[in-house]
């Protein structure tokens, strides 16, 4: 449950022999109770995947001499268009509550990708960001 909606996600990934991760597709099932504006729900879900995947792949703030080193977007990496996977949204309104949407898939993006990485490599990754992990097959 996030932002008034129940969400679940599943990712399709590949990992090269060198350990490079490619996220091909990510799918979200979203139950907002009542789906008042389905097009807006799809946009919110896609946008929140961009935030969630950015955090999972790159998100960290490092400190040097008491100051944060990532001061702007030139030094804090985010998901770029060329790395963004295809996003599919399945809206499953049950009509039994009035929820909200917000950015519900932020919290399910990382688990979906980490489970897909395990399926592809046999390796459980238990710390983030993924950019710092060895993803080569075991």
JSON list of C-alpha atoms in Angstrom, two decimals:
[
{"chain": "A", "resi": 1, "resn": "UNK", "atom": "CA", "xyz": [0.00, 0.00, 0.00]},
{"chain": "A", "resi": 2, "resn": "UNK", "atom": "CA", "xyz": [1.44, 3.32, -1.00]},
{"chain": "A", "resi": 3, "resn": "UNK", "atom": "CA", "xyz": [-0.22, 6.71, -1.49]},
{"chain": "A", "resi": 4, "resn": "UNK", "atom": "CA", "xyz": [-3.65, 5.14, -1.12]},
{"chain": "A", "resi": 5, "resn": "UNK", "atom": "CA", "xyz": [-3.18, 2.37, -3.71]},
{"chain": "A", "resi": 6, "resn": "UNK", "atom": "CA", "xyz": [-2.19, -1.26, -3.50]},
{"chain": "A", "resi": 7, "resn": "UNK", "atom": "CA", "xyz": [0.64, -1.99, -5.94]},
{"chain": "A", "resi": 8, "resn": "UNK", "atom": "CA", "xyz": [2.71, -4.92, -7.12]},
{"chain": "A", "resi": 9, "resn": "UNK", "atom": "CA", "xyz": [5.48, -5.00, -9.69]},
{"chain": "A", "resi": 10, "resn": "UNK", "atom": "CA", "xyz": [7.48, -7.43, -11.77]},
{"chain": "A", "resi": 11, "resn": "UNK", "atom": "CA", "xyz": [10.57, -6.66, -13.85]},
{"chain": "A", "resi": 12, "resn": "UNK", "atom": "CA", "xyz": [12.17, -8.29, -16.88]},
{"chain": "A", "resi": 13, "resn": "UNK", "atom": "CA", "xyz": [15.95, -7.87, -16.93]},
{"chain": "A", "resi": 14, "resn": "UNK", "atom": "CA", "xyz": [19.09, -9.28, -18.46]},
{"chain": "A", "resi": 15, "resn": "UNK", "atom": "CA", "xyz": [22.60, -9.32, -17.05]},
{"chain": "A", "resi": 16, "resn": "UNK", "atom": "CA", "xyz": [25.54, -9.56, -19.43]},
{"chain": "A", "resi": 17, "resn": "UNK", "atom": "CA", "xyz": [28.54, -11.83, -18.85]},
{"chain": "A", "resi": 18, "resn": "UNK", "atom": "CA", "xyz": [30.38, -8.72, -17.63]},
{"chain": "A", "resi": 19, "resn": "UNK", "atom": "CA", "xyz": [27.62, -8.04, -15.09]},
{"chain": "A", "resi": 20, "resn": "UNK", "atom": "CA", "xyz": [25.91, -5.14, -16.88]},
{"chain": "A", "resi": 21, "resn": "UNK", "atom": "CA", "xyz": [22.23, -4.85, -16.01]},
{"chain": "A", "resi": 22, "resn": "UNK", "atom": "CA", "xyz": [19.58, -4.00, -18.58]},
{"chain": "A", "resi": 23, "resn": "UNK", "atom": "CA", "xyz": [15.99, -3.52, -17.43]},
{"chain": "A", "resi": 24, "resn": "UNK", "atom": "CA", "xyz": [13.80, -4.31, -20.41]},
{"chain": "A", "resi": 25, "resn": "UNK", "atom": "CA", "xyz": [10.32, -4.04, -18.94]},
{"chain": "A", "resi": 26, "resn": "UNK", "atom": "CA", "xyz": [8.61, -3.37, -15.65]},
{"chain": "A", "resi": 27, "resn": "UNK", "atom": "CA", "xyz": [4.94, -4.07, -15.02]},
{"chain": "A", "resi": 28, "resn": "UNK", "atom": "CA", "xyz": [2.78, -2.70, -12.23]},
{"chain": "A", "resi": 29, "resn": "UNK", "atom": "CA", "xyz": [-0.63, -3.80, -11.07]},
{"chain": "A", "resi": 30, "resn": "UNK", "atom": "CA", "xyz": [-2.34, -0.94, -9.24]},
{"chain": "A", "resi": 31, "resn": "UNK", "atom": "CA", "xyz": [-5.54, -0.99, -7.24]},
{"chain": "A", "resi": 32, "resn": "UNK", "atom": "CA", "xyz": [-6.55, 2.57, -6.33]},
{"chain": "A", "resi": 33, "resn": "UNK", "atom": "CA", "xyz": [-10.02, 1.50, -5.20]},
{"chain": "A", "resi": 34, "resn": "UNK", "atom": "CA", "xyz": [-11.80, 3.71, -7.72]},
{"chain": "A", "resi": 35, "resn": "UNK", "atom": "CA", "xyz": [-9.96, 4.65, -10.94]},
{"chain": "A", "resi": 36, "resn": "UNK", "atom": "CA", "xyz": [-11.29, 8.15, -11.60]},
{"chain": "A", "resi": 37, "resn": "UNK", "atom": "CA", "xyz": [-8.70, 9.10, -14.23]},
{"chain": "A", "resi": 38, "resn": "UNK", "atom": "CA", "xyz": [-6.97, 5.99, -15.64]},
{"chain": "A", "resi": 39, "resn": "UNK", "atom": "CA", "xyz": [-4.66, 7.97, -17.93]},
{"chain": "A", "resi": 40, "resn": "UNK", "atom": "CA", "xyz": [-3.34, 9.95, -14.96]},
{"chain": "A", "resi": 41, "resn": "UNK", "atom": "CA", "xyz": [-2.83, 6.73, -12.98]},
{"chain": "A", "resi": 42, "resn": "UNK", "atom": "CA", "xyz": [-0.68, 5.34, -15.81]},
{"chain": "A", "resi": 43, "resn": "UNK", "atom": "CA", "xyz": [1.42, 8.51, -15.87]},
{"chain": "A", "resi": 44, "resn": "UNK", "atom": "CA", "xyz": [1.89, 8.55, -12.09]},
{"chain": "A", "resi": 45, "resn": "UNK", "atom": "CA", "xyz": [2.96, 4.91, -12.09]},
{"chain": "A", "resi": 46, "resn": "UNK", "atom": "CA", "xyz": [5.45, 5.42, -14.93]},
{"chain": "A", "resi": 47, "resn": "UNK", "atom": "CA", "xyz": [6.91, 8.52, -13.30]},
{"chain": "A", "resi": 48, "resn": "UNK", "atom": "CA", "xyz": [7.24, 6.84, -9.95]},
{"chain": "A", "resi": 49, "resn": "UNK", "atom": "CA", "xyz": [9.09, 3.94, -11.57]},
{"chain": "A", "resi": 50, "resn": "UNK", "atom": "CA", "xyz": [11.61, 6.49, -12.87]},
{"chain": "A", "resi": 51, "resn": "UNK", "atom": "CA", "xyz": [12.15, 7.74, -9.30]},
{"chain": "A", "resi": 52, "resn": "UNK", "atom": "CA", "xyz": [12.25, 4.24, -7.78]},
{"chain": "A", "resi": 53, "resn": "UNK", "atom": "CA", "xyz": [14.62, 2.84, -10.40]},
{"chain": "A", "resi": 54, "resn": "UNK", "atom": "CA", "xyz": [16.89, 5.88, -10.07]},
{"chain": "A", "resi": 55, "resn": "UNK", "atom": "CA", "xyz": [17.15, 5.26, -6.34]},
{"chain": "A", "resi": 56, "resn": "UNK", "atom": "CA", "xyz": [17.75, 1.52, -6.77]},
{"chain": "A", "resi": 57, "resn": "UNK", "atom": "CA", "xyz": [20.37, 1.88, -9.48]},
{"chain": "A", "resi": 58, "resn": "UNK", "atom": "CA", "xyz": [22.25, 5.04, -8.51]},
{"chain": "A", "resi": 59, "resn": "UNK", "atom": "CA", "xyz": [20.84, 6.58, -5.34]},
{"chain": "A", "resi": 60, "resn": "UNK", "atom": "CA", "xyz": [23.42, 7.56, -2.82]},
{"chain": "A", "resi": 61, "resn": "UNK", "atom": "CA", "xyz": [24.76, 10.69, -1.22]},
{"chain": "A", "resi": 62, "resn": "UNK", "atom": "CA", "xyz": [28.39, 10.66, -0.18]},
{"chain": "A", "resi": 63, "resn": "UNK", "atom": "CA", "xyz": [30.00, 13.01, 2.31]},
{"chain": "A", "resi": 64, "resn": "UNK", "atom": "CA", "xyz": [33.50, 14.44, 2.07]},
{"chain": "A", "resi": 65, "resn": "UNK", "atom": "CA", "xyz": [34.82, 16.89, 4.66]},
{"chain": "A", "resi": 66, "resn": "UNK", "atom": "CA", "xyz": [31.34, 17.26, 6.14]},
{"chain": "A", "resi": 67, "resn": "UNK", "atom": "CA", "xyz": [29.73, 18.25, 2.82]},
{"chain": "A", "resi": 68, "resn": "UNK", "atom": "CA", "xyz": [27.50, 16.27, 0.47]},
{"chain": "A", "resi": 69, "resn": "UNK", "atom": "CA", "xyz": [29.38, 15.66, -2.78]},
{"chain": "A", "resi": 70, "resn": "UNK", "atom": "CA", "xyz": [26.32, 15.34, -5.02]},
{"chain": "A", "resi": 71, "resn": "UNK", "atom": "CA", "xyz": [25.27, 18.96, -5.31]},
{"chain": "A", "resi": 72, "resn": "UNK", "atom": "CA", "xyz": [23.16, 18.91, -8.47]},
{"chain": "A", "resi": 73, "resn": "UNK", "atom": "CA", "xyz": [22.08, 16.70, -11.37]},
{"chain": "A", "resi": 74, "resn": "UNK", "atom": "CA", "xyz": [25.57, 16.83, -12.88]},
{"chain": "A", "resi": 75, "resn": "UNK", "atom": "CA", "xyz": [26.87, 14.86, -9.89]},
{"chain": "A", "resi": 76, "resn": "UNK", "atom": "CA", "xyz": [23.76, 12.90, -8.84]},
{"chain": "A", "resi": 77, "resn": "UNK", "atom": "CA", "xyz": [22.86, 10.24, -11.37]},
{"chain": "A", "resi": 78, "resn": "UNK", "atom": "CA", "xyz": [19.22, 9.61, -12.33]},
{"chain": "A", "resi": 79, "resn": "UNK", "atom": "CA", "xyz": [17.45, 7.28, -14.71]},
{"chain": "A", "resi": 80, "resn": "UNK", "atom": "CA", "xyz": [17.81, 8.67, -18.22]},
{"chain": "A", "resi": 81, "resn": "UNK", "atom": "CA", "xyz": [15.41, 8.16, -21.12]},
{"chain": "A", "resi": 82, "resn": "UNK", "atom": "CA", "xyz": [17.76, 5.74, -22.89]},
{"chain": "A", "resi": 83, "resn": "UNK", "atom": "CA", "xyz": [17.90, 3.53, -19.79]},
{"chain": "A", "resi": 84, "resn": "UNK", "atom": "CA", "xyz": [14.23, 3.65, -18.90]},
{"chain": "A", "resi": 85, "resn": "UNK", "atom": "CA", "xyz": [12.50, 0.31, -19.44]},
{"chain": "A", "resi": 86, "resn": "UNK", "atom": "CA", "xyz": [9.15, -0.17, -21.09]},
{"chain": "A", "resi": 87, "resn": "UNK", "atom": "CA", "xyz": [6.51, 0.44, -18.41]},
{"chain": "A", "resi": 88, "resn": "UNK", "atom": "CA", "xyz": [3.23, -1.44, -18.42]},
{"chain": "A", "resi": 89, "resn": "UNK", "atom": "CA", "xyz": [0.43, -0.48, -16.05]},
{"chain": "A", "resi": 90, "resn": "UNK", "atom": "CA", "xyz": [-2.45, -2.76, -15.17]},
{"chain": "A", "resi": 91, "resn": "UNK", "atom": "CA", "xyz": [-5.18, -0.88, -13.33]},
{"chain": "A", "resi": 92, "resn": "UNK", "atom": "CA", "xyz": [-7.30, -3.16, -11.17]},
{"chain": "A", "resi": 93, "resn": "UNK", "atom": "CA", "xyz": [-9.90, -1.00, -9.41]},
{"chain": "A", "resi": 94, "resn": "UNK", "atom": "CA", "xyz": [-11.94, -2.93, -6.88]},
{"chain": "A", "resi": 95, "resn": "UNK", "atom": "CA", "xyz": [-14.30, -0.03, -6.19]},
{"chain": "A", "resi": 96, "resn": "UNK", "atom": "CA", "xyz": [-14.45, -0.85, -2.48]},
{"chain": "A", "resi": 97, "resn": "UNK", "atom": "CA", "xyz": [-12.46, 2.15, -1.20]},
{"chain": "A", "resi": 98, "resn": "UNK", "atom": "CA", "xyz": [-11.40, 5.65, -2.19]},
{"chain": "A", "resi": 99, "resn": "UNK", "atom": "CA", "xyz": [-7.62, 5.65, -2.43]},
{"chain": "A", "resi": 100, "resn": "UNK", "atom": "CA", "xyz": [-5.17, 7.85, -4.18]},
{"chain": "A", "resi": 101, "resn": "UNK", "atom": "CA", "xyz": [-2.33, 7.37, -6.57]},
{"chain": "A", "resi": 102, "resn": "UNK", "atom": "CA", "xyz": [0.59, 9.72, -5.97]},
{"chain": "A", "resi": 103, "resn": "UNK", "atom": "CA", "xyz": [3.76, 7.78, -6.80]},
{"chain": "A", "resi": 104, "resn": "UNK", "atom": "CA", "xyz": [2.95, 4.30, -5.53]},
{"chain": "A", "resi": 105, "resn": "UNK", "atom": "CA", "xyz": [5.55, 2.25, -7.40]},
{"chain": "A", "resi": 106, "resn": "UNK", "atom": "CA", "xyz": [8.59, 3.94, -5.89]},
{"chain": "A", "resi": 107, "resn": "UNK", "atom": "CA", "xyz": [8.58, 1.30, -3.17]},
{"chain": "A", "resi": 108, "resn": "UNK", "atom": "CA", "xyz": [8.14, -1.74, -5.45]},
{"chain": "A", "resi": 109, "resn": "UNK", "atom": "CA", "xyz": [10.64, -0.83, -8.20]},
{"chain": "A", "resi": 110, "resn": "UNK", "atom": "CA", "xyz": [13.75, -2.07, -6.38]},
{"chain": "A", "resi": 111, "resn": "UNK", "atom": "CA", "xyz": [12.26, -5.37, -5.14]},
{"chain": "A", "resi": 112, "resn": "UNK", "atom": "CA", "xyz": [10.95, -6.15, -8.63]},
{"chain": "A", "resi": 113, "resn": "UNK", "atom": "CA", "xyz": [14.39, -5.56, -10.19]},
{"chain": "A", "resi": 114, "resn": "UNK", "atom": "CA", "xyz": [16.26, -7.38, -7.42]},
{"chain": "A", "resi": 115, "resn": "UNK", "atom": "CA", "xyz": [14.03, -10.45, -7.81]},
{"chain": "A", "resi": 116, "resn": "UNK", "atom": "CA", "xyz": [14.60, -10.38, -11.57]},
{"chain": "A", "resi": 117, "resn": "UNK", "atom": "CA", "xyz": [18.37, -10.08, -11.05]},
{"chain": "A", "resi": 118, "resn": "UNK", "atom": "CA", "xyz": [18.21, -13.16, -8.81]},
{"chain": "A", "resi": 119, "resn": "UNK", "atom": "CA", "xyz": [16.27, -15.06, -11.48]},
{"chain": "A", "resi": 120, "resn": "UNK", "atom": "CA", "xyz": [18.86, -14.06, -14.11]},
{"chain": "A", "resi": 121, "resn": "UNK", "atom": "CA", "xyz": [22.02, -14.64, -12.09]},
{"chain": "A", "resi": 122, "resn": "UNK", "atom": "CA", "xyz": [21.22, -16.78, -9.06]},
{"chain": "A", "resi": 123, "resn": "UNK", "atom": "CA", "xyz": [22.68, -14.01, -6.91]},
{"chain": "A", "resi": 124, "resn": "UNK", "atom": "CA", "xyz": [20.77, -12.26, -4.13]},
{"chain": "A", "resi": 125, "resn": "UNK", "atom": "CA", "xyz": [21.67, -8.58, -3.91]},
{"chain": "A", "resi": 126, "resn": "UNK", "atom": "CA", "xyz": [20.97, -7.18, -0.46]},
{"chain": "A", "resi": 127, "resn": "UNK", "atom": "CA", "xyz": [22.33, -3.65, -0.63]},
{"chain": "A", "resi": 128, "resn": "UNK", "atom": "CA", "xyz": [21.86, -0.67, -2.90]},
{"chain": "A", "resi": 129, "resn": "UNK", "atom": "CA", "xyz": [22.65, 1.14, -5.12]},
{"chain": "A", "resi": 130, "resn": "UNK", "atom": "CA", "xyz": [23.00, -1.51, -7.80]},
{"chain": "A", "resi": 131, "resn": "UNK", "atom": "CA", "xyz": [25.75, 0.45, -9.55]},
{"chain": "A", "resi": 132, "resn": "UNK", "atom": "CA", "xyz": [28.10, -0.65, -6.76]},
{"chain": "A", "resi": 133, "resn": "UNK", "atom": "CA", "xyz": [27.22, -4.37, -6.94]},
{"chain": "A", "resi": 134, "resn": "UNK", "atom": "CA", "xyz": [28.89, -7.24, -8.76]},
{"chain": "A", "resi": 135, "resn": "UNK", "atom": "CA", "xyz": [26.07, -8.72, -10.85]},
{"chain": "A", "resi": 136, "resn": "UNK", "atom": "CA", "xyz": [28.06, -11.44, -12.60]},
{"chain": "A", "resi": 137, "resn": "UNK", "atom": "CA", "xyz": [26.46, -14.86, -12.53]},
{"chain": "A", "resi": 138, "resn": "UNK", "atom": "CA", "xyz": [27.42, -17.22, -9.73]}
]
